[in-house]
Coordinates of C-alpha atoms and ligand atoms in Angstrom, one line a residue:
X211 CA -85.3 70.0 -231.3
X212 CA -87.2 69.7 -228.1
X213 CA -88.5 72.3 -225.7
X214 CA -87.1 72.7 -222.1
X215 CA -88.5 74.0 -218.9
X216 CA -86.4 76.6 -217.1
X217 CA -85.8 78.6 -213.9
X218 CA -89.2 80.3 -213.4
X219 CA -91.3 77.1 -213.4
X220 CA -93.6 77.2 -210.4
X221 CA -94.9 73.6 -210.8
X222 CA -98.6 74.6 -211.5
X223 CA -98.8 71.9 -214.3
X224 CA -100.7 74.1 -216.7
X225 CA -98.4 72.8 -219.5
X226 CA -99.2 69.2 -218.7
X227 CA -102.8 69.7 -219.8
X228 CA -101.9 71.0 -223.2
X229 CA -99.1 68.7 -224.2
X230 CA -100.5 66.5 -227.0
X231 CA -97.9 63.7 -226.4
X232 CA -97.8 63.6 -222.7
X233 CA -94.1 64.3 -222.4
X234 CA -94.1 66.7 -219.4
X235 CA -93.6 65.1 -216.0
X236 CA -94.2 64.5 -213.2
X237 CA -97.9 65.1 -213.8
X238 CA -100.2 65.7 -210.9
X239 CA -101.1 62.0 -210.9
X240 CA -97.5 60.8 -210.4
X241 CA -95.7 60.1 -207.2
X242 CA -93.0 62.8 -207.7
X243 CA -95.4 65.6 -208.3
X244 CA -95.0 68.2 -205.6
X245 CA -91.6 67.1 -204.6
X246 CA -89.5 68.0 -207.7
X247 CA -88.1 71.5 -208.0
X248 CA -89.8 72.0 -211.3
X249 CA -91.5 70.0 -214.1
X250 CA -89.4 68.5 -217.0
X251 CA -89.9 67.9 -220.7
X252 CA -88.8 64.5 -222.1
X253 CA -86.6 65.6 -225.1
X254 CA -87.0 62.2 -226.7
X255 CA -90.8 62.4 -226.8
X256 CA -91.4 66.2 -227.4
X257 CA -92.8 66.9 -230.8
X258 CA -91.8 70.6 -230.7
X259 CA -95.4 71.9 -231.0
X260 CA -94.9 74.9 -228.6
X261 CA -98.3 74.5 -226.9
X262 CA -96.6 74.3 -223.5
X263 CA -94.8 77.6 -224.1
X264 CA -98.0 79.3 -225.0
X265 CA -99.8 78.0 -221.9
X266 CA -97.1 78.6 -219.3
X267 CA -98.2 81.6 -217.1
X268 CA -94.6 82.5 -216.1
X269 CA -92.8 82.1 -219.5
X270 CA -90.7 79.2 -218.3
X271 CA -90.6 77.1 -221.5
X272 CA -88.3 77.6 -224.5
X273 CA -87.1 75.7 -227.5
X274 CA -83.7 74.2 -226.5
X275 CA -82.0 75.8 -229.4
X276 CA -83.1 79.2 -228.2
X277 CA -81.9 78.9 -224.6
X278 CA -79.5 81.7 -223.7
X279 CA -76.0 80.9 -222.4
X280 CA -77.3 81.2 -218.8
X281 CA -80.2 78.8 -219.5
X282 CA -78.2 76.1 -221.4
X283 CA -77.9 73.8 -218.4
X284 CA -81.7 73.4 -218.4
X285 CA -81.6 71.2 -221.5
X286 CA -79.6 68.7 -219.5
X287 CA -81.6 69.2 -216.3
X288 CA -84.8 68.3 -218.2
X289 CA -83.3 65.3 -219.9
X290 CA -81.7 64.0 -216.7
X291 CA -85.1 63.6 -215.1
X292 CA -86.1 60.9 -217.6
X293 CA -83.0 58.9 -216.9
X294 CA -84.3 58.1 -213.4
X295 CA -85.9 54.8 -212.5
X296 CA -89.4 54.0 -213.8
X297 CA -91.1 53.7 -210.4
X298 CA -92.0 57.3 -210.3
X299 CA -95.0 56.7 -212.6
X300 CA -97.2 55.0 -210.0
X301 CA -100.6 56.8 -209.9
X302 CA -102.4 57.8 -206.7
X303 CA -105.9 56.5 -205.9
X304 CA -109.0 58.5 -207.0
X305 CA -110.5 60.7 -204.3
X306 CA -114.1 61.6 -203.4
X307 CA -115.0 64.2 -206.0
X308 CA -111.5 65.4 -205.7
X309 CA -109.0 65.4 -208.6
X310 CA -109.2 62.3 -210.7
X311 CA -105.7 61.0 -211.0
X312 CA -104.6 59.0 -214.1
X313 CA -101.7 56.7 -214.6
X314 CA -98.5 58.1 -216.2
X315 CA -99.7 61.1 -217.7
X316 CA -103.1 62.4 -218.4
X317 CA -103.8 65.9 -217.0
X318 CA -105.8 66.0 -213.9
X319 CA -107.9 68.5 -211.9
X320 CA -111.1 67.1 -213.5
X321 CA -114.2 66.9 -211.3
X322 CA -117.3 64.7 -211.5
X323 CA -120.3 66.2 -209.7
X324 CA -123.9 65.0 -209.5
X325 CA -126.1 66.6 -212.2
X326 CA -128.4 68.3 -209.6
X327 CA -125.4 70.0 -207.8
X328 CA -126.7 73.4 -206.8
X329 CA -124.8 76.7 -206.5
X330 CA -122.9 77.2 -203.3
X331 CA -121.8 80.5 -201.8
X332 CA -118.2 80.2 -200.8
X333 CA -116.0 82.9 -199.1
X334 CA -112.3 82.7 -199.6
X335 CA -110.1 84.6 -197.2
X336 CA -106.8 85.6 -198.8
X337 CA -106.0 86.4 -202.5
X338 CA -102.6 84.8 -202.7
X339 CA -102.0 81.8 -205.0
X340 CA -103.8 79.3 -202.7
X341 CA -107.0 81.4 -202.5
X342 CA -106.9 82.0 -206.3
X343 CA -106.4 78.4 -207.3
X344 CA -109.3 77.4 -205.0
X345 CA -111.5 80.1 -206.6
X346 CA -110.5 79.0 -210.1
X347 CA -111.3 75.4 -209.3
X348 CA -114.8 76.3 -207.9
X349 CA -115.6 78.6 -210.8
X350 CA -114.4 76.2 -213.5
X351 CA -116.1 73.1 -212.2
X352 CA -119.2 74.3 -210.2
X353 CA -121.8 77.0 -210.4
X354 CA -120.5 78.5 -207.1
X355 CA -120.6 82.1 -206.2
X356 CA -117.3 83.3 -204.6
X357 CA -116.6 86.1 -202.2
X358 CA -112.9 87.0 -202.2
X359 CA -111.5 88.9 -199.2
X360 CA -108.1 90.3 -198.4
X361 CA -106.9 92.4 -195.6
X362 CA -104.5 94.4 -197.9
X363 CA -105.7 97.0 -200.3
X364 CA -104.0 95.1 -203.2
X365 CA -104.7 91.5 -204.1
X366 CA -102.1 88.9 -204.8
X367 CA -100.5 87.9 -201.5
X368 CA -96.9 86.9 -201.9
X369 CA -97.1 87.1 -205.7
X370 CA -97.4 90.8 -205.2
X371 CA -95.5 91.3 -201.9
X372 CA -93.1 88.3 -201.9
X373 CA -91.9 87.3 -205.4
X374 CA -88.7 89.3 -206.2
X375 CA -89.1 92.2 -208.5
X376 CA -86.3 90.9 -210.7
X377 CA -88.5 87.8 -211.4
X378 CA -91.0 89.6 -213.7
X379 CA -92.0 86.4 -215.5
X380 CA -93.0 84.8 -212.2
X381 CA -95.0 87.8 -211.2
X382 CA -96.9 87.5 -214.4
X383 CA -98.9 84.6 -212.9
X384 CA -101.0 87.4 -211.3
X385 CA -102.4 88.0 -214.8
X386 CA -103.9 84.5 -214.7
X387 CA -105.4 85.4 -211.3
X388 CA -106.8 88.7 -212.5
X389 CA -109.3 86.8 -214.6
X390 CA -110.7 85.3 -211.4
X391 CA -111.4 88.8 -209.9
X392 CA -113.2 89.8 -213.2
X393 CA -115.4 86.7 -213.2
X394 CA -119.2 87.5 -213.0
X395 CA -119.7 85.1 -210.1
X396 CA -116.9 86.7 -208.0
X397 CA -117.1 89.7 -205.6
X398 CA -113.8 90.9 -204.1
X399 CA -113.5 92.9 -200.9
X400 CA -110.0 94.3 -200.4
X401 CA -108.9 96.1 -197.2
X402 CA -111.2 93.8 -195.2
X403 CA -109.6 91.8 -192.4
X404 CA -111.3 88.8 -191.0
X405 CA -110.9 88.9 -187.3
X406 CA -110.8 92.7 -187.2
X407 CA -113.4 94.2 -189.5
X408 CA -115.6 91.1 -189.7
X409 CA -115.7 88.0 -187.5
X410 CA -115.3 84.4 -188.6
X411 CA -118.8 83.8 -187.3
X412 CA -120.3 86.6 -189.4
X413 CA -118.5 85.3 -192.5
X414 CA -119.7 81.8 -191.9
X415 CA -123.3 83.0 -191.3
X416 CA -123.4 84.5 -194.8
X417 CA -121.8 81.6 -196.8
X418 CA -122.2 77.8 -197.3
X419 CA -118.5 77.4 -196.7
X420 CA -115.4 79.5 -195.9
X421 CA -111.9 78.7 -197.2
X422 CA -109.0 80.3 -195.3
X423 CA -106.1 81.0 -197.6
X424 CA -104.3 83.4 -195.2
X425 CA -100.7 82.2 -195.8
X426 CA -98.0 82.6 -193.2
X427 CA -97.8 86.2 -192.2
X428 CA -94.8 86.3 -189.8
X429 CA -91.3 85.0 -189.5
X430 CA -89.7 82.1 -187.5
X431 CA -87.4 83.1 -184.6
X432 CA -83.8 82.1 -184.1
X433 CA -83.9 82.3 -180.3
X434 CA -80.3 83.5 -180.0
X435 CA -79.0 86.5 -178.0
X436 CA -79.1 89.8 -179.9
X437 CA -81.7 88.7 -182.4
X438 CA -83.7 91.9 -181.9
X439 CA -80.7 94.2 -181.9
X440 CA -81.0 97.2 -184.3
X441 CA -79.6 96.1 -187.7
X442 CA -80.9 92.5 -187.3
X443 CA -84.1 92.2 -189.3
X444 CA -86.2 89.4 -190.7
X445 CA -86.3 88.6 -194.4
X446 CA -90.1 89.0 -194.1
X447 CA -89.5 92.7 -193.4
X448 CA -86.8 93.0 -196.0
X449 CA -88.8 91.4 -198.8
X450 CA -91.9 93.4 -197.9
X451 CA -89.8 96.5 -197.9
X452 CA -88.4 96.1 -201.5
X453 CA -91.9 95.1 -202.7
X454 CA -93.5 98.2 -201.3
X455 CA -95.8 96.5 -198.7
X456 CA -98.1 99.1 -197.3
X457 CA -97.3 98.1 -193.7
X458 CA -93.5 98.4 -193.9
X459 CA -91.9 101.8 -193.6
X460 CA -89.7 103.1 -196.5
X461 CA -86.8 103.6 -194.0
X462 CA -87.1 100.1 -192.5
X463 CA -83.8 99.0 -194.1
X464 CA -80.4 100.6 -193.8
X465 CA -77.8 99.5 -196.2
X466 CA -74.8 101.5 -194.9
X467 CA -72.8 98.4 -193.8
X468 CA -70.4 96.7 -196.2
X469 CA -71.2 93.2 -195.2
X470 CA -74.6 91.6 -194.6
X471 CA -75.0 88.2 -193.1
X472 CA -78.2 86.3 -194.2
X473 CA -79.1 83.4 -191.9
X474 CA -80.6 80.5 -193.9
X475 CA -80.0 79.3 -197.5
X476 CA -83.6 78.8 -198.8
X477 CA -84.9 80.6 -201.9
X478 CA -85.9 83.6 -199.8
X479 CA -82.3 84.0 -198.6
X480 CA -81.2 83.8 -202.2
X481 CA -83.7 86.4 -203.3
X482 CA -82.5 88.7 -200.5
X483 CA -78.8 88.2 -201.4
X484 CA -79.4 88.7 -205.1
X485 CA -81.3 92.0 -204.5
X486 CA -78.6 93.2 -202.2
X487 CA -75.7 92.7 -204.7
X488 CA -77.4 93.3 -208.0
X489 CA -76.6 96.4 -210.0
X490 CA -79.5 98.6 -208.9
X491 CA -79.8 99.8 -212.6
X492 CA -80.9 96.3 -213.5
X493 CA -83.7 96.7 -211.0
X494 CA -84.9 100.1 -212.3
X495 CA -87.9 99.5 -214.4
X496 CA -89.1 96.5 -212.4
X497 CA -91.8 96.7 -209.8
X498 CA -89.3 97.3 -207.0
X499 CA -90.5 100.0 -204.6
X500 CA -89.0 103.5 -205.3
X501 CA -87.7 103.9 -201.8
X502 CA -85.9 100.5 -202.0
X503 CA -84.3 101.4 -205.3
X504 CA -83.1 104.7 -203.8
X505 CA -81.5 103.0 -200.8
X506 CA -80.0 100.3 -203.1
X507 CA -78.4 103.0 -205.3
X508 CA -76.6 104.4 -202.3
X509 CA -75.9 101.0 -200.7
X510 CA -72.5 100.3 -199.3
X511 CA -73.0 96.6 -199.3
X512 CA -70.1 94.8 -201.0
X513 CA -70.6 91.3 -199.6
X514 CA -73.4 89.0 -198.5
X515 CA -72.7 85.9 -196.5
X516 CA -75.3 83.1 -196.6
X517 CA -75.1 81.1 -193.5
X518 CA -76.3 77.5 -193.6
X519 CA -76.2 75.2 -190.6
X520 CA -76.0 72.1 -192.8
X521 CA -73.8 71.1 -195.8
X522 CA -74.2 71.8 -199.5
X523 CA -75.9 68.5 -200.0
X524 CA -78.8 69.7 -197.7
X525 CA -79.1 73.2 -199.0
X526 CA -82.7 74.5 -198.8
X527 CA -82.5 76.5 -202.1
X528 CA -83.6 74.9 -205.4
X529 CA -81.1 74.3 -208.2
X530 CA -82.7 76.7 -210.7
X531 CA -82.4 79.6 -208.1
X532 CA -78.7 78.8 -207.3
X533 CA -77.9 78.5 -211.0
X534 CA -79.3 82.0 -211.5
X535 CA -77.0 83.3 -208.8
X536 CA -74.0 81.7 -210.5
X537 CA -74.8 83.8 -213.6
X538 CA -75.4 87.1 -211.9
X539 CA -73.6 89.8 -213.7
X540 CA -70.9 91.7 -211.8
X541 CA -71.1 89.4 -208.8
X542 CA -68.7 86.7 -207.6
X543 CA -69.9 83.5 -205.9
X544 CA -67.6 81.9 -203.5
X545 CA -67.6 79.1 -201.0
X546 CA -66.0 79.6 -197.6
X547 CA -63.9 76.4 -197.4
X548 CA -63.7 76.3 -193.6
X549 CA -64.9 72.8 -193.1
X550 CA -63.3 69.6 -194.5
X551 CA -66.7 68.1 -195.3
X552 CA -67.6 70.8 -197.9
X553 CA -65.1 69.9 -200.7
X554 CA -65.9 66.2 -200.8
X555 CA -69.7 66.9 -200.7
X556 CA -69.4 69.0 -203.8
X557 CA -66.7 67.0 -205.7
X558 CA -68.5 63.6 -205.2
X559 CA -72.0 64.8 -205.9
X560 CA -73.9 62.9 -208.6
X561 CA -75.2 64.9 -211.6
X562 CA -78.7 65.3 -210.2
X563 CA -77.5 66.1 -206.6
X564 CA -78.0 69.6 -205.4
X565 CA -74.4 70.0 -204.4
X566 CA -73.3 69.4 -208.0
X567 CA -74.5 72.8 -209.0
X568 CA -71.6 74.2 -206.9
X569 CA -69.0 72.6 -209.1
X570 CA -66.8 75.3 -210.5
X571 CA -67.6 77.7 -207.7
X572 CA -64.3 78.8 -206.2
X573 CA -63.6 77.6 -202.6
X574 CA -61.4 79.6 -200.3
X575 CA -60.7 79.6 -196.6
X576 CA -61.7 83.1 -195.6
X577 CA -60.1 85.5 -193.1
X578 CA -63.1 87.3 -191.5
X579 CA -60.9 90.0 -190.1
X580 CA -60.4 91.4 -193.6
X581 CA -63.1 93.9 -194.7
X582 CA -65.0 93.0 -197.9
X583 CA -63.4 95.9 -199.8
X584 CA -59.9 94.7 -199.0
X585 CA -61.0 91.2 -200.2
X586 CA -61.7 92.5 -203.8
X587 CA -63.5 95.3 -205.6
X588 CA -66.5 93.4 -207.0
X589 CA -69.5 92.5 -205.0
X590 CA -69.7 88.9 -203.9
X591 CA -71.8 86.3 -202.3
X592 CA -70.1 83.9 -199.9
X593 CA -71.8 80.5 -199.1
X594 CA -70.8 79.4 -195.6
X595 CA -72.0 75.9 -194.9
X596 CA -71.9 73.9 -191.6
X597 CA -72.1 77.1 -189.6
X598 CA -74.9 78.0 -187.2
X599 CA -75.5 81.4 -185.7
X600 CA -74.9 81.7 -181.9
X601 CA -75.3 85.5 -181.3
X602 CA -75.9 88.8 -183.0
X603 CA -73.2 90.9 -181.4
X604 CA -73.1 94.6 -180.7
X605 CA -74.6 97.2 -178.4
X606 CA -77.1 99.6 -179.8
X607 CA -76.2 98.5 -183.4
X608 CA -75.3 95.1 -184.9
X609 CA -71.5 94.7 -185.2
X610 CA -71.0 91.0 -186.0
X611 CA -72.5 87.5 -185.9
X612 CA -70.8 84.8 -183.8
X613 CA -71.1 81.5 -185.6
X614 CA -69.9 77.9 -185.2
X615 CA -67.1 76.6 -187.5
X616 CA -65.0 73.5 -188.0
X617 CA -62.2 75.1 -185.9
X618 CA -64.3 76.7 -183.2
X619 CA -66.4 79.8 -183.0
X620 CA -65.8 82.7 -185.3
X621 CA -67.1 86.3 -185.4
X622 CA -68.1 87.5 -188.8
X623 CA -68.2 91.3 -188.8
X624 CA -71.5 92.6 -190.3
X625 CA -73.6 95.7 -189.8
X626 CA -76.8 94.0 -190.9
X627 CA -78.2 90.6 -190.3
X628 CA -81.1 89.2 -192.2
X629 CA -82.9 86.2 -190.7
X630 CA -84.3 84.2 -193.6
X631 CA -85.1 81.1 -191.7
X632 CA -88.7 80.7 -192.9
X633 CA -92.1 82.2 -192.5
X634 CA -94.7 81.2 -189.9
X635 CA -98.5 81.1 -189.8
X636 CA -100.4 83.1 -187.2
X637 CA -103.5 82.0 -185.3
X638 CA -106.8 82.9 -186.9
X639 CA -109.6 84.1 -184.7
X640 CA -112.3 81.4 -184.4
X641 CA -110.0 78.6 -185.7
X642 CA -107.9 75.9 -183.9
X643 CA -104.1 76.4 -184.2
X644 CA -101.1 74.1 -184.1
X645 CA -98.4 76.1 -182.4
X646 CA -95.6 73.7 -183.4
X647 CA -96.2 74.0 -187.1
X648 CA -97.9 77.4 -187.2
X649 CA -100.8 75.8 -189.2
X650 CA -104.5 75.1 -188.8
X651 CA -105.2 71.4 -188.1
X652 CA -107.3 69.9 -190.8
X653 CA -108.3 66.7 -192.6
X654 CA -107.7 66.9 -196.4
X655 CA -108.4 70.7 -196.0
X656 CA -111.5 70.5 -193.7
X657 CA -110.7 72.4 -190.4
X658 CA -110.8 69.9 -187.5
X659 CA -114.0 70.3 -185.6
X660 CA -115.4 73.2 -187.8
X661 CA -117.9 71.9 -190.4
X662 CA -118.0 74.2 -193.4
X663 CA -114.6 75.7 -192.7
X664 CA -111.5 74.8 -194.8
X665 CA -107.9 75.8 -195.2
X666 CA -105.5 75.9 -198.2
X667 CA -102.0 77.0 -199.0
X668 CA -99.3 77.8 -196.4
X669 CA -101.7 78.1 -193.5
X670 CA -102.7 74.4 -194.3
X671 CA -99.3 72.9 -195.2
X672 CA -96.8 75.2 -193.6
X673 CA -94.6 77.8 -195.3
X674 CA -93.0 75.8 -198.1
X675 CA -93.6 75.2 -201.7
X676 CA -93.7 77.5 -204.8
X677 CA -96.8 79.1 -206.3
X678 CA -97.9 76.1 -208.3
X679 CA -97.8 73.7 -205.3
X680 CA -100.9 75.6 -204.1
X681 CA -102.8 74.4 -207.1
X682 CA -102.8 70.7 -206.1
X683 CA -103.3 71.8 -202.5
X684 CA -106.4 73.8 -203.5
X685 CA -107.7 70.8 -205.6
X686 CA -107.6 68.7 -202.4
X687 CA -109.4 71.3 -200.3
X688 CA -112.1 72.0 -202.9
X689 CA -112.6 68.3 -203.4
X690 CA -113.2 67.9 -199.7
X691 CA -115.6 70.8 -199.7
X692 CA -117.6 69.5 -202.6
X693 CA -117.8 66.0 -201.1
X694 CA -119.2 67.6 -197.9
X695 CA -121.7 69.6 -200.0
X696 CA -122.8 66.4 -201.7
X697 CA -123.0 64.6 -198.4
X698 CA -125.2 67.5 -197.0
X699 CA -122.8 68.2 -194.1
X700 CA -122.3 72.0 -194.7
X701 CA -124.1 74.2 -192.2
X702 CA -126.9 76.3 -193.8
X703 CA -126.1 80.0 -194.0
X704 CA -128.5 82.3 -192.1
X705 CA -128.1 85.4 -194.3
X706 CA -127.7 86.2 -198.0
X707 CA -125.0 87.4 -200.3
X708 CA -126.4 91.0 -200.6
X709 CA -126.5 91.4 -196.8
X710 CA -122.9 90.3 -196.6
X711 CA -121.6 92.7 -199.3
X712 CA -123.5 95.6 -197.5
X713 CA -121.9 94.6 -194.2
X714 CA -118.5 94.3 -195.7
X715 CA -118.7 97.8 -197.3
X716 CA -120.0 99.3 -194.0
X717 CA -117.2 97.7 -191.9
X718 CA -114.4 98.7 -194.2
X719 CA -115.5 102.3 -194.2
X720 CA -116.1 102.3 -190.4
Ligands
FAD1046 C1 -90.2 86.1 -200.4 C2 -90.9 85.0 -201.2 C3 -90.7 84.9 -202.6 C4 -91.3 83.9 -203.3 N1 -91.0 83.7 -204.6 C5 -91.5 82.7 -205.3 C6 -91.2 82.5 -206.7 O1 -90.4 83.3 -207.3 N2 -91.7 81.4 -207.3 C7 -92.6 80.5 -206.7 O2 -93.1 79.6 -207.3 N3 -92.9 80.7 -205.4 C8 -92.4 81.8 -204.7 N4 -92.7 81.9 -203.3 C9 -93.7 81.0 -202.7 C10 -95.1 81.5 -202.9 O3 -95.2 82.8 -202.8 C11 -96.1 80.8 -201.9 O4 -96.1 79.4 -202.3 C12 -97.5 81.3 -202.0 O5 -97.6 82.7 -202.0 C13 -98.3 80.8 -200.8 O6 -99.6 81.1 -201.1 P1 -100.8 81.4 -200.0 O7 -102.0 81.8 -200.8 O8 -100.9 80.3 -199.0 O9 -100.2 82.7 -199.1 P2 -100.0 84.2 -199.4 O10 -99.5 84.4 -200.8 O11 -99.2 84.8 -198.3 O12 -101.5 84.9 -199.4 C14 -102.2 85.1 -198.2 C15 -103.2 86.2 -198.3 O13 -104.1 86.2 -197.2 C16 -104.3 87.6 -196.8 N5 -104.7 87.5 -195.4 C17 -104.1 87.0 -194.3 N6 -104.8 87.1 -193.2 C18 -106.0 87.7 -193.5 C19 -107.2 88.0 -192.8 N7 -107.3 87.8 -191.5 N8 -108.2 88.6 -193.5 C20 -108.1 88.8 -194.8 N9 -107.0 88.5 -195.6 C21 -106.0 87.9 -194.9 C22 -102.9 88.2 -197.0 O14 -103.0 89.6 -197.0 C23 -102.5 87.6 -198.3 O15 -102.9 88.4 -199.4 C24 -92.1 82.9 -202.6 C25 -92.4 83.1 -201.2 C26 -91.8 84.1 -200.5 C27 -92.0 84.2 -199.1
NAP1047 N1 -87.8 81.5 -206.7 C1 -88.6 80.7 -206.0 O1 -89.0 79.8 -206.6 C2 -88.9 81.0 -204.6 C3 -88.4 82.2 -204.0 C4 -88.7 82.3 -202.6 C5 -89.3 81.3 -201.9 N2 -89.7 80.2 -202.5 C6 -90.3 79.1 -201.8 O2 -90.9 79.5 -200.6 C7 -90.7 78.6 -199.6 C8 -90.1 79.2 -198.3 O3 -88.8 79.6 -198.6 P1 -87.8 80.0 -197.3 O4 -86.5 80.3 -197.9 O5 -88.5 81.0 -196.5 O6 -87.8 78.7 -196.4 P2 -87.0 77.3 -196.5 O7 -86.8 76.9 -197.9 O8 -87.6 76.5 -195.5 O9 -85.5 77.7 -195.9 C9 -85.3 78.1 -194.6 C10 -83.8 78.1 -194.3 O10 -83.6 78.6 -192.9 C11 -82.8 77.6 -192.3 N3 -83.1 77.6 -190.8 C12 -84.3 77.4 -190.3 N4 -84.2 77.5 -188.9 C13 -82.9 77.9 -188.7 C14 -82.2 78.1 -187.5 N5 -82.8 78.1 -186.3 N6 -80.9 78.4 -187.6 C15 -80.3 78.5 -188.8 N7 -80.9 78.3 -189.9 C16 -82.2 77.9 -189.9 C17 -83.0 76.3 -192.9 O11 -82.0 75.4 -192.7 P3 -82.2 73.8 -192.6 O12 -82.4 73.4 -194.0 O13 -81.0 73.3 -192.0 O14 -83.5 73.7 -191.7 C18 -83.1 76.8 -194.4 O15 -81.8 77.0 -194.9 C19 -89.8 77.5 -200.2 O16 -90.6 76.4 -200.6 C20 -89.2 78.2 -201.3 O17 -88.7 77.3 -202.3 C21 -89.5 80.0 -203.9
SF4_1048 S1 -94.8 77.1 -214.6 FE1 -96.5 75.6 -214.9 S2 -96.9 75.8 -217.1 FE2 -94.9 76.7 -216.8 S3 -93.4 75.1 -217.1 FE3 -93.8 75.1 -215.0 S4 -95.5 73.6 -214.6 FE4 -95.4 74.1 -216.8
SF4_1049 S1 -93.5 71.5 -227.2 FE1 -95.4 70.4 -227.5 S2 -94.8 68.2 -227.4 FE2 -93.1 69.4 -226.6 S3 -93.5 69.4 -224.4 FE3 -94.4 71.3 -225.2 S4 -96.5 70.8 -225.6 FE4 -95.4 68.8 -225.3

């Protein structure tokens, strides 16, 4: 009986390194790595040793015979990956001191450094996954000393203030990162903002290199009338609110309306929808903020409509997250069958196509003039595809969203609109910025025109990819940094570590 990887997999490939028979794919050396929704175990090759389950930081791996009813489909999802064509096994080329990639299989993230490689002092700005994977890489493979900095008083980035509280296994990845903070070659400064308390130049002057892992702090804009009307809020705010972010007020969210429209159907939209319709008692005991639990307990929300401008075959969510929604207790999932393209897209989808997950989900042409209560007592999530928002309607409060539809424009009555259309990076003082992508321009992680300065994570790649995707991203950036160190192109620091830590403490207080 084999093991199978399930919903919480964040693609960090930790399991790949421990599997004795190399049956977990794609590995970081394979072409598919970074583009699949999760990693998969080949049931024909697995020898059932359990090493992957022990190593997984987010409890995603289970023996197939112990999968719960809700997890059963993962056995097939794992097996199906190995029925694809063989071309996915093509290895990448090796890189300058970067990760050494091997053909079909061997674990990667090794480094080969010259024997006389001296200690570097590296500052990492941001303690989210990208910063922590970069720190781990440096600490594991070099004698570097690392200064970790975060503007917030709590470390973790989106693992702490983004990942949903009903995903405790995923949040457990922070335990892996906690070891980094405790490492003897690491100093952490929380509540210290680069660009406010300390300048980019001061940071650079005290370190051999600086890695910016500052994420994507703000939200994308819809650019439609009424977007800023009271009752229309960004998912960035909603997510930060239920996670107790120190900069979001406890009363930032009002759940007195019966219907909420969520614009977008990425995983953040799904997180928001799930939290809105879940039985609040299932959230009690999680790390959800106390103010959010109070508001959810008195919430009037009966229905959440997920608005997607494209069809089910192009949905932005991942299959594991949609599967979880299908199994949410006490909640009905429904497709608004308003467009003739929806049915065929679902019915003709191949077994590995995203739209196939919607098979069995009821489809109904909905009458939006009926209030959610009249449409049924249970809470429900409605997936409305092929429908773009045109306006958030109302006066001093949100009343409805006007959207496109197959038979013309429709107004969907809603008291709250959540814009879950993606995050966006913000300019960093002292660094170039690409306005179009909301990222910092770079070459393999080295900031363009700024020797000794690097980027990693969402500020480098843009706001997409799960936690584990930042591991390979960090491997590339650290590889570039180490190659620059070996080539002697890092600018020499003009002040020492002790001076920096004194400065940081003074500025934080002041
Ligand atoms: C709502 C949400 C839920 C998610 N859930 C999951 C999930 O369940 N599973 C999964 O695999 N992936 C999930 N992801 C994706 C995952 O969180 C990201 O891939 C990851 O957090 C990006 O890492 P990062 O380090 O680039 O950015 P972040 O995690 O955002 O970290 C950036 C850090 O930089 C700090 N910072 C910013 N500017 C400064 C400054 N000037 N000075 C000092 N510090 C600064 C910030 O305070 C922050 O701590 C989720 C994403 C979101 C938005
Ligand atoms: N559990 C998890 O594993 C988890 C949880 C949360 C987040 N994450 C990850 O974090 C990353 C970010 O997630 P995300 O949901 O913020 O972003 P996302 O996956 O990029 O989804 C953004 C959604 O917004 C839509 N959109 C964008 N602009 C729009 C517009 N102008 N009008 C209407 N719709 C618009 C997109 O539609 P189009 O597709 O048509 O552009 C898409 O549906 C993803 O990689 C995600 O997988 C993972
Ligand atoms: S989270 Fe990491 S260790 Fe766990 S199954 Fe996924 S890739 Fe493997
Ligand atoms: S149980 Fe053992 S053999 Fe099977 S995938 Fe996990 S580590 Fe590999």
